[in-house]
């Protein structure tokens, strides 16, 4: 039994509808506590609800998992001005929604989605569906928050909506959860047919060109991204990919965002910003070394990384930038003097945590806009680095390295950056990985580093073990 604490369902919906109409609201959001529902089962069987959108989100600590099905209200932009547009649209939605005051993290009406790396596209191409911003409020959402399970259902109401209409939709969502919420998905392995790195020699040459520009003092750091195309014999099953990413996770977010037959998916170790009332949490993540095979080797590599000047330099630009950017928004900011080591599945990174206390009236979207792109994704100075990226990278970045996350009706939420990611369409996946380039970088080493960064997603897609040629 999923519902708890409701006496008479029909009377409940009649009351909700009446209350919503009295306050002139256009939407209703209902949150309930639940048990025994698996987020990936909810994600997998979405077509049973005749919808073509779904998302999956789990945070770094795996303490918040969100699965959203169907889009109640989509917001899509293809041009500049997307941050303020999304901010206004979300404020407007929040004014129009009738909701109970449930203050559980990640419940109630939530806007999930992302922005493109650049505010405008040179050639939108295969990023058309995602645009410069795409967000939606799901119709049905499952939340696992600190081990507790919640269901949020969201409804649009018009003048002609009756309590019977609401009850019917509610029953539909609950039948879906009861029938499929604990059903183990069955799927075939994704079998790799071919994989091809996009212009690897040209990419290495571009790293060399970037280094030359740094020698000429044109900029201090740039992050260059490269692409790999992987083709499979069958349509790629994103539930399978998430299962694999979950099975090998350690410190990363895992998210997937589907619009029709396009899925953007990422296993990123990097948070951009999280807001919990007046507190904010960000991180500086830049500088990398390979992992060893033993604990001792990892310790040795970690020590090397902490003391390596090139990597420290790469990292310090991020610390300086995040500190300067957040300073104006925060009355208190805590950033340790020295970085630590973060060990992901395949790499060690330099990592500095950031915590702050906000001045009043600072919105999450304002913070996202101000921070993006940090020098961990763009470079330093920001303007020069972005210009060089546009000059040297032949393909659109789209949502690679860009802010992706969610915001709730209290203005709280969490945004990561979409690195170590892939854009999936049917049987093809484009994988993305980049690295920070500074004057003392070596193009061959950066090529190797990005090669390692492809691996977790490539393996999760089914890429290494099942190659057919
Ligand atoms: C830009 C990426 O990684 C960033 C995050 C951590 C370490 C990085 C580095 O050492 O280059 C990058 O700044 C990517 O994985 O695509």
Short mmCIF file of C-alpha atoms and ligand atoms in Angstrom, two decimals:
data_model
loop_
_atom_site.label_atom_id
_atom_site.label_comp_id
_atom_site.label_asym_id
_atom_site.label_seq_id
_atom_site.Cartn_x
_atom_site.Cartn_y
_atom_site.Cartn_z
CA UNK A 1 0.00 0.00 0.00
CA UNK A 2 1.59 3.28 -1.07
CA UNK A 3 -0.74 5.88 0.35
CA UNK A 4 -0.51 6.79 3.97
CA UNK A 5 -2.74 8.82 6.22
CA UNK A 6 -5.56 9.60 3.82
CA UNK A 7 -9.08 8.97 4.99
CA UNK A 8 -11.26 9.59 1.99
CA UNK A 9 -9.56 10.13 -1.34
CA UNK A 10 -12.47 11.79 -3.14
CA UNK A 11 -13.04 14.25 -0.30
CA UNK A 12 -9.29 14.92 -0.25
CA UNK A 13 -9.20 15.90 -3.93
CA UNK A 14 -12.39 17.94 -3.64
CA UNK A 15 -10.81 19.94 -0.83
CA UNK A 16 -7.55 20.41 -2.73
CA UNK A 17 -9.36 21.64 -5.82
CA UNK A 18 -11.47 24.03 -3.80
CA UNK A 19 -8.46 25.41 -1.93
CA UNK A 20 -6.45 25.78 -5.13
CA UNK A 21 -9.32 27.65 -6.82
CA UNK A 22 -9.86 29.92 -3.83
CA UNK A 23 -6.22 31.02 -4.14
CA UNK A 24 -6.46 31.22 -7.98
CA UNK A 25 -3.81 28.55 -8.50
CA UNK A 26 -3.28 26.65 -11.76
CA UNK A 27 -1.35 23.70 -10.40
CA UNK A 28 -1.58 21.36 -7.45
CA UNK A 29 1.34 19.44 -5.98
CA UNK A 30 0.89 16.55 -3.54
CA UNK A 31 3.62 14.87 -1.52
CA UNK A 32 3.22 11.51 0.27
CA UNK A 33 5.52 9.22 2.13
CA UNK A 34 5.94 5.79 0.58
CA UNK A 35 7.82 2.54 0.94
CA UNK A 36 9.36 -0.10 -1.30
CA UNK A 37 9.80 1.63 -4.63
CA UNK A 38 12.98 1.37 -6.65
CA UNK A 39 14.01 4.56 -8.47
CA UNK A 40 15.41 2.73 -11.48
CA UNK A 41 12.24 0.66 -11.89
CA UNK A 42 10.26 3.90 -11.91
CA UNK A 43 12.73 5.31 -14.44
CA UNK A 44 12.74 2.24 -16.66
CA UNK A 45 9.04 1.62 -17.31
CA UNK A 46 8.15 5.28 -18.05
CA UNK A 47 6.53 4.47 -21.41
CA UNK A 48 3.70 2.72 -19.55
CA UNK A 49 2.56 6.22 -18.59
CA UNK A 50 2.60 7.34 -22.25
CA UNK A 51 5.19 10.04 -21.71
CA UNK A 52 8.44 10.76 -23.51
CA UNK A 53 10.43 12.54 -20.78
CA UNK A 54 12.15 11.18 -17.73
CA UNK A 55 15.08 12.04 -15.50
CA UNK A 56 17.27 10.37 -12.93
CA UNK A 57 19.46 12.22 -10.43
CA UNK A 58 21.58 10.96 -7.58
CA UNK A 59 23.94 13.20 -5.65
CA UNK A 60 27.56 12.56 -4.74
CA UNK A 61 26.82 11.03 -1.36
CA UNK A 62 23.90 9.07 -2.88
CA UNK A 63 21.66 10.55 -0.17
CA UNK A 64 19.26 12.19 -2.62
CA UNK A 65 17.83 10.25 -5.54
CA UNK A 66 15.17 11.79 -7.77
CA UNK A 67 13.34 10.07 -10.60
CA UNK A 68 10.92 12.18 -12.61
CA UNK A 69 8.45 10.91 -15.19
CA UNK A 70 6.60 12.99 -17.79
CA UNK A 71 6.74 16.72 -18.19
CA UNK A 72 3.89 18.72 -16.67
CA UNK A 73 5.37 22.08 -17.63
CA UNK A 74 8.38 22.31 -19.97
CA UNK A 75 10.55 25.40 -20.36
CA UNK A 76 12.72 25.43 -23.46
CA UNK A 77 14.99 28.20 -24.76
CA UNK A 78 17.25 28.32 -27.81
CA UNK A 79 18.68 31.80 -27.45
CA UNK A 80 20.54 33.98 -24.94
CA UNK A 81 18.89 35.34 -21.79
CA UNK A 82 18.07 31.78 -20.69
CA UNK A 83 19.06 32.25 -17.03
CA UNK A 84 16.72 35.14 -16.34
CA UNK A 85 14.00 33.50 -18.46
CA UNK A 86 14.15 30.28 -16.43
CA UNK A 87 14.28 32.21 -13.18
CA UNK A 88 11.13 34.17 -14.09
CA UNK A 89 9.31 31.10 -15.36
CA UNK A 90 10.05 29.20 -12.17
CA UNK A 91 8.95 32.11 -9.96
CA UNK A 92 5.75 32.28 -11.97
CA UNK A 93 5.13 28.55 -11.60
CA UNK A 94 5.74 28.76 -7.85
CA UNK A 95 3.18 31.57 -7.58
CA UNK A 96 0.69 29.42 -9.41
CA UNK A 97 1.09 26.14 -7.56
CA UNK A 98 -1.01 25.07 -4.61
CA UNK A 99 1.16 22.93 -2.37
CA UNK A 100 1.39 21.76 1.17
CA UNK A 101 4.35 22.97 3.20
CA UNK A 102 6.51 19.87 3.09
CA UNK A 103 10.08 20.75 3.77
CA UNK A 104 11.73 17.42 2.97
CA UNK A 105 14.74 17.92 0.72
CA UNK A 106 13.95 17.07 -2.89
CA UNK A 107 10.16 16.78 -2.59
CA UNK A 108 7.26 18.84 -3.91
CA UNK A 109 7.32 20.61 -7.26
CA UNK A 110 10.86 20.58 -8.60
CA UNK A 111 12.29 22.07 -11.76
CA UNK A 112 14.90 19.74 -13.22
CA UNK A 113 17.09 20.54 -16.22
CA UNK A 114 20.15 22.25 -17.55
CA UNK A 115 21.76 25.05 -19.50
CA UNK A 116 24.12 24.92 -22.47
CA UNK A 117 27.82 25.64 -21.91
CA UNK A 118 27.73 28.78 -24.06
CA UNK A 119 24.87 31.24 -23.89
CA UNK A 120 24.39 30.85 -27.64
CA UNK A 121 25.20 28.25 -30.27
CA UNK A 122 27.28 28.62 -33.42
CA UNK A 123 25.35 25.72 -34.91
CA UNK A 124 22.80 24.07 -32.66
CA UNK A 125 22.83 20.74 -34.60
CA UNK A 126 22.15 17.73 -32.42
CA UNK A 127 21.62 19.94 -29.33
CA UNK A 128 18.38 21.35 -30.74
CA UNK A 129 16.14 19.44 -28.31
CA UNK A 130 18.11 20.65 -25.30
CA UNK A 131 18.66 24.21 -26.53
CA UNK A 132 20.35 26.85 -24.39
CA UNK A 133 18.13 25.78 -21.49
CA UNK A 134 15.64 23.00 -20.98
CA UNK A 135 13.84 22.30 -17.72
CA UNK A 136 10.60 20.65 -16.72
CA UNK A 137 8.40 20.00 -13.74
CA UNK A 138 7.69 16.24 -13.74
CA UNK A 139 4.19 14.84 -13.48
CA UNK A 140 5.33 12.12 -11.13
CA UNK A 141 8.49 12.13 -9.04
CA UNK A 142 10.02 9.65 -6.67
CA UNK A 143 12.41 11.01 -4.03
CA UNK A 144 14.70 8.99 -1.84
CA UNK A 145 16.00 11.46 0.72
CA UNK A 146 18.31 10.17 3.47
CA UNK A 147 16.77 6.70 3.06
CA UNK A 148 13.14 7.91 3.22
CA UNK A 149 10.89 7.56 0.18
CA UNK A 150 8.42 10.19 -1.03
CA UNK A 151 6.12 10.48 -4.01
CA UNK A 152 5.27 13.86 -5.51
CA UNK A 153 2.44 14.12 -8.02
CA UNK A 154 1.82 17.40 -9.86
CA UNK A 155 -1.42 18.38 -11.62
CA UNK A 156 -2.54 21.16 -13.91
CA UNK A 157 -6.08 22.38 -13.28
CA UNK A 158 -8.38 24.30 -15.59
CA UNK A 159 -11.88 25.69 -15.03
CA UNK A 160 -13.38 22.40 -16.09
CA UNK A 161 -11.17 20.09 -13.95
CA UNK A 162 -13.17 18.05 -11.44
CA UNK A 163 -12.05 16.13 -8.39
CA UNK A 164 -12.80 12.96 -10.36
CA UNK A 165 -10.26 14.05 -13.02
CA UNK A 166 -7.59 14.56 -10.37
CA UNK A 167 -8.40 11.28 -8.70
CA UNK A 168 -8.17 9.48 -12.03
CA UNK A 169 -4.69 10.87 -12.70
CA UNK A 170 -3.62 10.10 -9.18
CA UNK A 171 -4.84 6.50 -9.56
CA UNK A 172 -2.97 6.20 -12.84
CA UNK A 173 0.33 7.25 -11.19
CA UNK A 174 -0.25 4.97 -8.23
CA UNK A 175 -1.20 1.97 -10.36
CA UNK A 176 2.04 2.54 -12.25
CA UNK A 177 4.07 2.60 -9.04
CA UNK A 178 2.26 -0.41 -7.63
CA UNK A 179 2.71 -2.44 -10.80
CA UNK A 180 6.24 -1.43 -11.80
CA UNK A 181 7.80 0.29 -8.78
CA UNK A 182 9.50 -2.89 -7.62
CA UNK A 183 9.72 -4.76 -10.93
CA UNK A 184 13.27 -5.61 -11.89
CA UNK A 185 13.91 -4.22 -15.40
CA UNK A 186 15.16 -6.75 -17.92
CA UNK A 187 17.34 -5.62 -20.78
CA UNK A 188 19.93 -6.82 -23.19
CA UNK A 189 23.56 -5.77 -22.91
CA UNK A 190 24.52 -2.81 -25.07
CA UNK A 191 26.91 -4.28 -27.68
CA UNK A 192 29.52 -1.91 -29.09
CA UNK A 193 29.91 -1.99 -32.86
CA UNK A 194 32.56 0.70 -33.28
CA UNK A 195 34.13 3.62 -31.51
CA UNK A 196 36.02 6.52 -32.94
CA UNK A 197 37.77 9.45 -31.33
CA UNK A 198 37.00 12.69 -33.13
CA UNK A 199 40.17 14.16 -34.71
CA UNK A 200 42.64 13.13 -31.98
CA UNK A 201 45.73 14.55 -33.73
CA UNK A 202 44.05 17.89 -34.34
CA UNK A 203 42.99 17.96 -30.69
CA UNK A 204 46.57 17.43 -29.49
CA UNK A 205 47.67 20.16 -31.88
CA UNK A 206 45.04 22.50 -30.40
CA UNK A 207 46.44 21.87 -26.94
CA UNK A 208 49.85 22.94 -28.34
CA UNK A 209 48.30 26.09 -29.84
CA UNK A 210 46.67 26.92 -26.49
CA UNK A 211 50.04 26.52 -24.74
CA UNK A 212 51.62 28.91 -27.28
CA UNK A 213 48.95 31.51 -26.50
CA UNK A 214 49.76 31.17 -22.81
CA UNK A 215 53.44 31.68 -23.57
CA UNK A 216 52.40 34.90 -25.34
CA UNK A 217 50.52 35.87 -22.15
CA UNK A 218 47.14 35.89 -23.88
CA UNK A 219 45.54 33.82 -21.09
CA UNK A 220 46.47 31.60 -18.13
CA UNK A 221 44.35 28.49 -18.52
CA UNK A 222 41.87 26.89 -20.90
CA UNK A 223 39.89 23.64 -20.66
CA UNK A 224 39.70 21.79 -23.96
CA UNK A 225 37.10 19.13 -24.56
CA UNK A 226 37.18 16.23 -26.98
CA UNK A 227 34.60 13.81 -28.31
CA UNK A 228 34.35 10.11 -28.99
CA UNK A 229 31.59 8.54 -31.03
CA UNK A 230 30.44 5.05 -29.99
CA UNK A 231 27.98 3.07 -32.09
CA UNK A 232 26.12 0.05 -30.74
CA UNK A 233 24.33 -2.80 -32.48
CA UNK A 234 21.12 -2.02 -30.60
CA UNK A 235 19.42 1.11 -29.22
CA UNK A 236 21.24 2.10 -26.04
CA UNK A 237 19.30 1.39 -22.90
CA UNK A 238 19.90 4.25 -20.49
CA UNK A 239 18.56 2.31 -17.49
CA UNK A 240 21.33 -0.21 -18.11
CA UNK A 241 23.89 2.61 -18.29
CA UNK A 242 22.70 4.07 -14.97
CA UNK A 243 22.80 0.62 -13.34
CA UNK A 244 26.41 0.22 -14.42
CA UNK A 245 27.36 3.72 -13.29
CA UNK A 246 25.65 3.11 -9.94
CA UNK A 247 27.46 -0.22 -9.50
CA UNK A 248 30.86 1.47 -9.72
CA UNK A 249 30.09 4.88 -8.22
CA UNK A 250 32.15 6.51 -5.51
CA UNK A 251 32.06 10.28 -5.32
CA UNK A 252 30.10 11.27 -8.37
CA UNK A 253 26.67 12.56 -9.24
CA UNK A 254 24.85 10.38 -11.74
CA UNK A 255 22.17 12.01 -13.82
CA UNK A 256 20.21 11.34 -16.96
CA UNK A 257 17.79 13.67 -18.75
CA UNK A 258 15.64 12.32 -21.54
CA UNK A 259 13.62 14.25 -24.13
CA UNK A 260 12.01 11.91 -26.68
CA UNK A 261 14.82 9.75 -28.06
CA UNK A 262 17.66 12.00 -26.82
CA UNK A 263 19.33 11.34 -23.49
CA UNK A 264 22.04 13.47 -21.89
CA UNK A 265 23.80 11.45 -19.22
CA UNK A 266 26.73 12.17 -16.91
CA UNK A 267 28.71 10.70 -14.04
CA UNK A 268 30.32 13.91 -12.89
CA UNK A 269 32.42 14.33 -9.76
CA UNK A 270 31.91 18.10 -9.80
CA UNK A 271 29.32 20.18 -8.00
CA UNK A 272 28.78 23.72 -9.21
CA UNK A 273 26.62 24.96 -6.35
CA UNK A 274 24.12 23.67 -3.83
CA UNK A 275 21.83 26.03 -1.90
CA UNK A 276 20.12 25.10 1.36
CA UNK A 277 18.33 28.20 2.64
CA UNK A 278 21.08 30.75 3.28
CA UNK A 279 23.93 28.23 3.04
CA UNK A 280 25.82 27.40 -0.14
CA UNK A 281 28.24 24.62 -0.97
CA UNK A 282 30.53 24.59 -3.98
CA UNK A 283 33.87 22.98 -4.80
CA UNK A 284 37.06 23.57 -6.69
CA UNK A 285 38.02 20.48 -8.65
CA UNK A 286 40.94 20.68 -11.06
CA UNK A 287 44.26 18.94 -11.40
CA UNK A 288 44.47 15.20 -12.05
CA UNK A 289 46.70 12.17 -11.69
CA UNK A 290 46.21 8.51 -12.58
CA UNK A 291 45.20 6.06 -9.88
CA UNK A 292 47.56 3.36 -8.74
CA UNK A 293 46.82 -0.33 -8.44
CA UNK A 294 47.35 -0.45 -4.68
CA UNK A 295 46.59 1.75 -1.68
CA UNK A 296 50.31 2.55 -1.40
CA UNK A 297 50.52 3.58 -5.07
CA UNK A 298 47.46 5.80 -4.66
CA UNK A 299 49.01 7.46 -1.65
CA UNK A 300 52.20 8.03 -3.61
CA UNK A 301 50.31 9.45 -6.61
CA UNK A 302 48.21 11.63 -4.29
CA UNK A 303 51.35 13.05 -2.67
CA UNK A 304 52.82 13.71 -6.08
CA UNK A 305 49.63 15.49 -7.20
CA UNK A 306 49.46 17.70 -4.12
CA UNK A 307 53.06 18.81 -4.74
CA UNK A 308 52.99 19.08 -8.52
CA UNK A 309 53.30 22.72 -9.56
CA UNK A 310 51.51 22.38 -12.87
CA UNK A 311 48.45 20.80 -11.25
CA UNK A 312 48.50 23.22 -8.30
CA UNK A 313 48.59 26.08 -10.74
CA UNK A 314 45.62 24.62 -12.65
CA UNK A 315 43.73 24.20 -9.37
CA UNK A 316 44.55 27.62 -7.92
CA UNK A 317 42.82 29.45 -10.78
CA UNK A 318 39.60 27.71 -9.81
CA UNK A 319 39.98 28.55 -6.12
CA UNK A 320 40.75 32.20 -6.89
CA UNK A 321 37.79 32.49 -9.27
CA UNK A 322 35.20 30.80 -7.04
CA UNK A 323 36.36 32.82 -4.06
CA UNK A 324 36.11 36.11 -5.97
CA UNK A 325 32.75 35.24 -7.48
CA UNK A 326 31.08 34.05 -4.29
CA UNK A 327 32.56 36.85 -2.17
CA UNK A 328 30.01 39.36 -3.37
CA UNK A 329 27.08 37.01 -2.65
CA UNK A 330 28.21 35.78 0.78
CA UNK A 331 28.59 37.32 4.20
CA UNK A 332 30.77 34.40 5.22
CA UNK A 333 32.93 32.18 3.02
CA UNK A 334 35.05 29.24 4.13
CA UNK A 335 37.69 27.91 1.75
CA UNK A 336 40.62 25.91 3.14
CA UNK A 337 44.10 27.16 2.22
CA UNK A 338 45.25 23.85 0.75
CA UNK A 339 43.61 21.32 -1.55
CA UNK A 340 42.91 17.69 -0.67
CA UNK A 341 42.74 14.63 -2.86
CA UNK A 342 39.48 13.33 -4.26
CA UNK A 343 39.66 9.79 -5.65
CA UNK A 344 37.15 9.06 -8.40
CA UNK A 345 36.77 5.67 -10.04
CA UNK A 346 39.61 6.26 -12.45
CA UNK A 347 41.52 9.37 -11.36
CA UNK A 348 42.79 11.40 -8.43
CA UNK A 349 41.88 15.09 -8.39
CA UNK A 350 42.86 18.14 -6.40
CA UNK A 351 39.80 19.21 -4.48
CA UNK A 352 39.00 22.22 -2.28
CA UNK A 353 35.56 22.38 -0.63
CA UNK A 354 33.75 25.74 -0.47
CA UNK A 355 31.04 26.73 2.01
CA UNK A 356 29.33 30.07 2.42
CA UNK A 357 26.53 31.93 4.15
CA UNK A 358 24.55 34.06 1.71
CA UNK A 359 23.41 37.62 2.03
CA UNK A 360 19.64 37.79 1.81
CA UNK A 361 17.78 37.50 -1.51
CA UNK A 362 20.34 35.65 -3.57
CA UNK A 363 18.78 33.10 -5.88
CA UNK A 364 20.26 29.76 -6.91
CA UNK A 365 20.00 30.67 -10.59
CA UNK A 366 21.90 33.94 -9.93
CA UNK A 367 24.68 31.88 -8.39
CA UNK A 368 24.70 29.35 -11.24
CA UNK A 369 24.90 32.14 -13.80
CA UNK A 370 27.65 33.99 -11.94
CA UNK A 371 29.81 30.91 -11.41
CA UNK A 372 29.52 29.23 -14.81
CA UNK A 373 31.93 28.41 -16.35
CA UNK A 374 34.48 28.12 -13.56
CA UNK A 375 38.12 27.72 -14.67
CA UNK A 376 37.65 23.96 -14.10
CA UNK A 377 35.47 23.90 -17.24
CA UNK A 378 36.29 27.09 -19.16
CA UNK A 379 39.59 28.59 -18.13
CA UNK A 380 41.09 31.84 -16.86
CA UNK A 381 40.42 34.66 -17.54
CA UNK A 382 36.90 33.52 -18.40
CA UNK A 383 36.31 35.70 -21.47
CA UNK A 384 39.63 34.91 -23.17
CA UNK A 385 39.30 31.21 -22.34
CA UNK A 386 35.78 31.00 -23.77
CA UNK A 387 36.93 32.76 -26.93
CA UNK A 388 39.78 30.29 -27.35
CA UNK A 389 37.46 27.31 -26.80
CA UNK A 390 35.15 28.61 -29.53
CA UNK A 391 38.18 29.07 -31.81
CA UNK A 392 39.84 25.70 -31.16
CA UNK A 393 36.97 23.25 -30.59
CA UNK A 394 35.37 22.24 -33.89
CA UNK A 395 32.21 20.78 -32.31
CA UNK A 396 29.55 22.48 -30.22
CA UNK A 397 29.95 21.76 -26.52
CA UNK A 398 26.20 21.74 -26.07
CA UNK A 399 25.53 20.67 -22.49
CA UNK A 400 29.03 19.28 -21.87
CA UNK A 401 30.56 20.97 -18.82
CA UNK A 402 27.42 23.04 -18.30
CA UNK A 403 25.17 23.46 -15.23
CA UNK A 404 22.63 20.70 -14.72
CA UNK A 405 20.44 20.26 -11.67
CA UNK A 406 17.27 21.19 -9.88
CA UNK A 407 15.57 23.87 -7.89
CA UNK A 408 12.60 23.52 -5.54
CA UNK A 409 9.72 25.81 -4.65
CA UNK A 410 11.67 27.24 -1.70
CA UNK A 411 14.52 28.26 -4.03
CA UNK A 412 16.82 25.51 -2.75
CA UNK A 413 18.52 22.95 -4.96
CA UNK A 414 21.68 21.49 -6.36
CA UNK A 415 23.61 22.00 -9.62
CA UNK A 416 26.47 19.87 -10.95
CA UNK A 417 28.45 20.34 -14.18
CA UNK A 418 27.91 17.84 -16.99
CA UNK A 419 31.42 16.47 -17.52
CA UNK A 420 32.35 12.76 -18.16
CA UNK A 421 29.08 12.76 -20.06
CA UNK A 422 27.42 11.47 -23.21
CA UNK A 423 24.63 12.42 -25.56
CA UNK A 424 22.72 9.30 -26.55
CA UNK A 425 20.43 9.00 -29.52
CA UNK A 426 19.14 5.55 -30.44
CA UNK A 427 22.20 3.34 -31.02
CA UNK A 428 24.77 6.15 -30.96
CA UNK A 429 26.53 7.93 -28.12
CA UNK A 430 28.80 10.95 -28.28
CA UNK A 431 31.08 10.97 -25.26
CA UNK A 432 32.74 14.09 -23.87
CA UNK A 433 35.81 14.63 -21.73
CA UNK A 434 38.12 17.58 -21.27
CA UNK A 435 41.11 18.75 -19.32
CA UNK A 436 42.69 21.92 -18.04
CA UNK A 437 45.62 23.23 -20.09
CA UNK A 438 48.20 25.61 -18.57
CA UNK A 439 51.51 26.85 -19.92
CA UNK A 440 53.45 23.89 -18.52
CA UNK A 441 51.01 21.27 -19.90
CA UNK A 442 52.17 18.51 -22.19
CA UNK A 443 49.70 17.78 -25.07
CA UNK A 444 50.39 14.01 -25.00
CA UNK A 445 49.73 13.83 -21.25
CA UNK A 446 46.48 15.80 -21.64
CA UNK A 447 45.43 13.42 -24.42
CA UNK A 448 46.03 10.46 -22.09
CA UNK A 449 44.14 12.14 -19.24
CA UNK A 450 41.05 12.75 -21.39
CA UNK A 451 41.32 9.14 -22.59
CA UNK A 452 41.00 7.98 -18.97
CA UNK A 453 38.10 10.37 -18.40
CA UNK A 454 36.10 8.71 -21.20
CA UNK A 455 36.38 5.30 -19.59
CA UNK A 456 33.71 5.24 -16.85
CA UNK A 457 30.99 6.32 -19.30
CA UNK A 458 32.31 4.14 -22.12
CA UNK A 459 32.35 1.10 -19.83
CA UNK A 460 28.88 1.87 -18.48
CA UNK A 461 27.58 2.14 -22.03
CA UNK A 462 28.92 -1.35 -22.61
CA UNK A 463 31.85 -0.07 -24.58
CA UNK A 464 34.90 -1.97 -23.51
CA UNK A 465 33.84 -5.50 -22.77
CA UNK A 466 31.52 -6.09 -25.72
CA UNK A 467 33.34 -4.58 -28.62
CA UNK A 468 32.56 -6.46 -31.85
CA UNK A 469 35.61 -5.23 -33.76
C1 LIG B 1 36.87 19.21 -17.61
C2 LIG B 1 36.89 18.02 -17.02
O1 LIG B 1 37.44 17.82 -15.77
C3 LIG B 1 37.71 18.92 -14.91
C4 LIG B 1 37.46 18.46 -13.54
C5 LIG B 1 38.45 17.87 -12.78
C6 LIG B 1 39.78 17.87 -13.24
C7 LIG B 1 40.14 18.54 -14.38
C8 LIG B 1 41.52 18.52 -14.88
O2 LIG B 1 42.43 18.08 -14.13
O3 LIG B 1 41.77 18.91 -16.01
C9 LIG B 1 39.15 19.38 -15.11
O4 LIG B 1 39.28 20.70 -14.67
C10 LIG B 1 36.33 16.82 -17.67
O5 LIG B 1 36.38 15.74 -17.05
O6 LIG B 1 35.81 16.94 -18.79
#
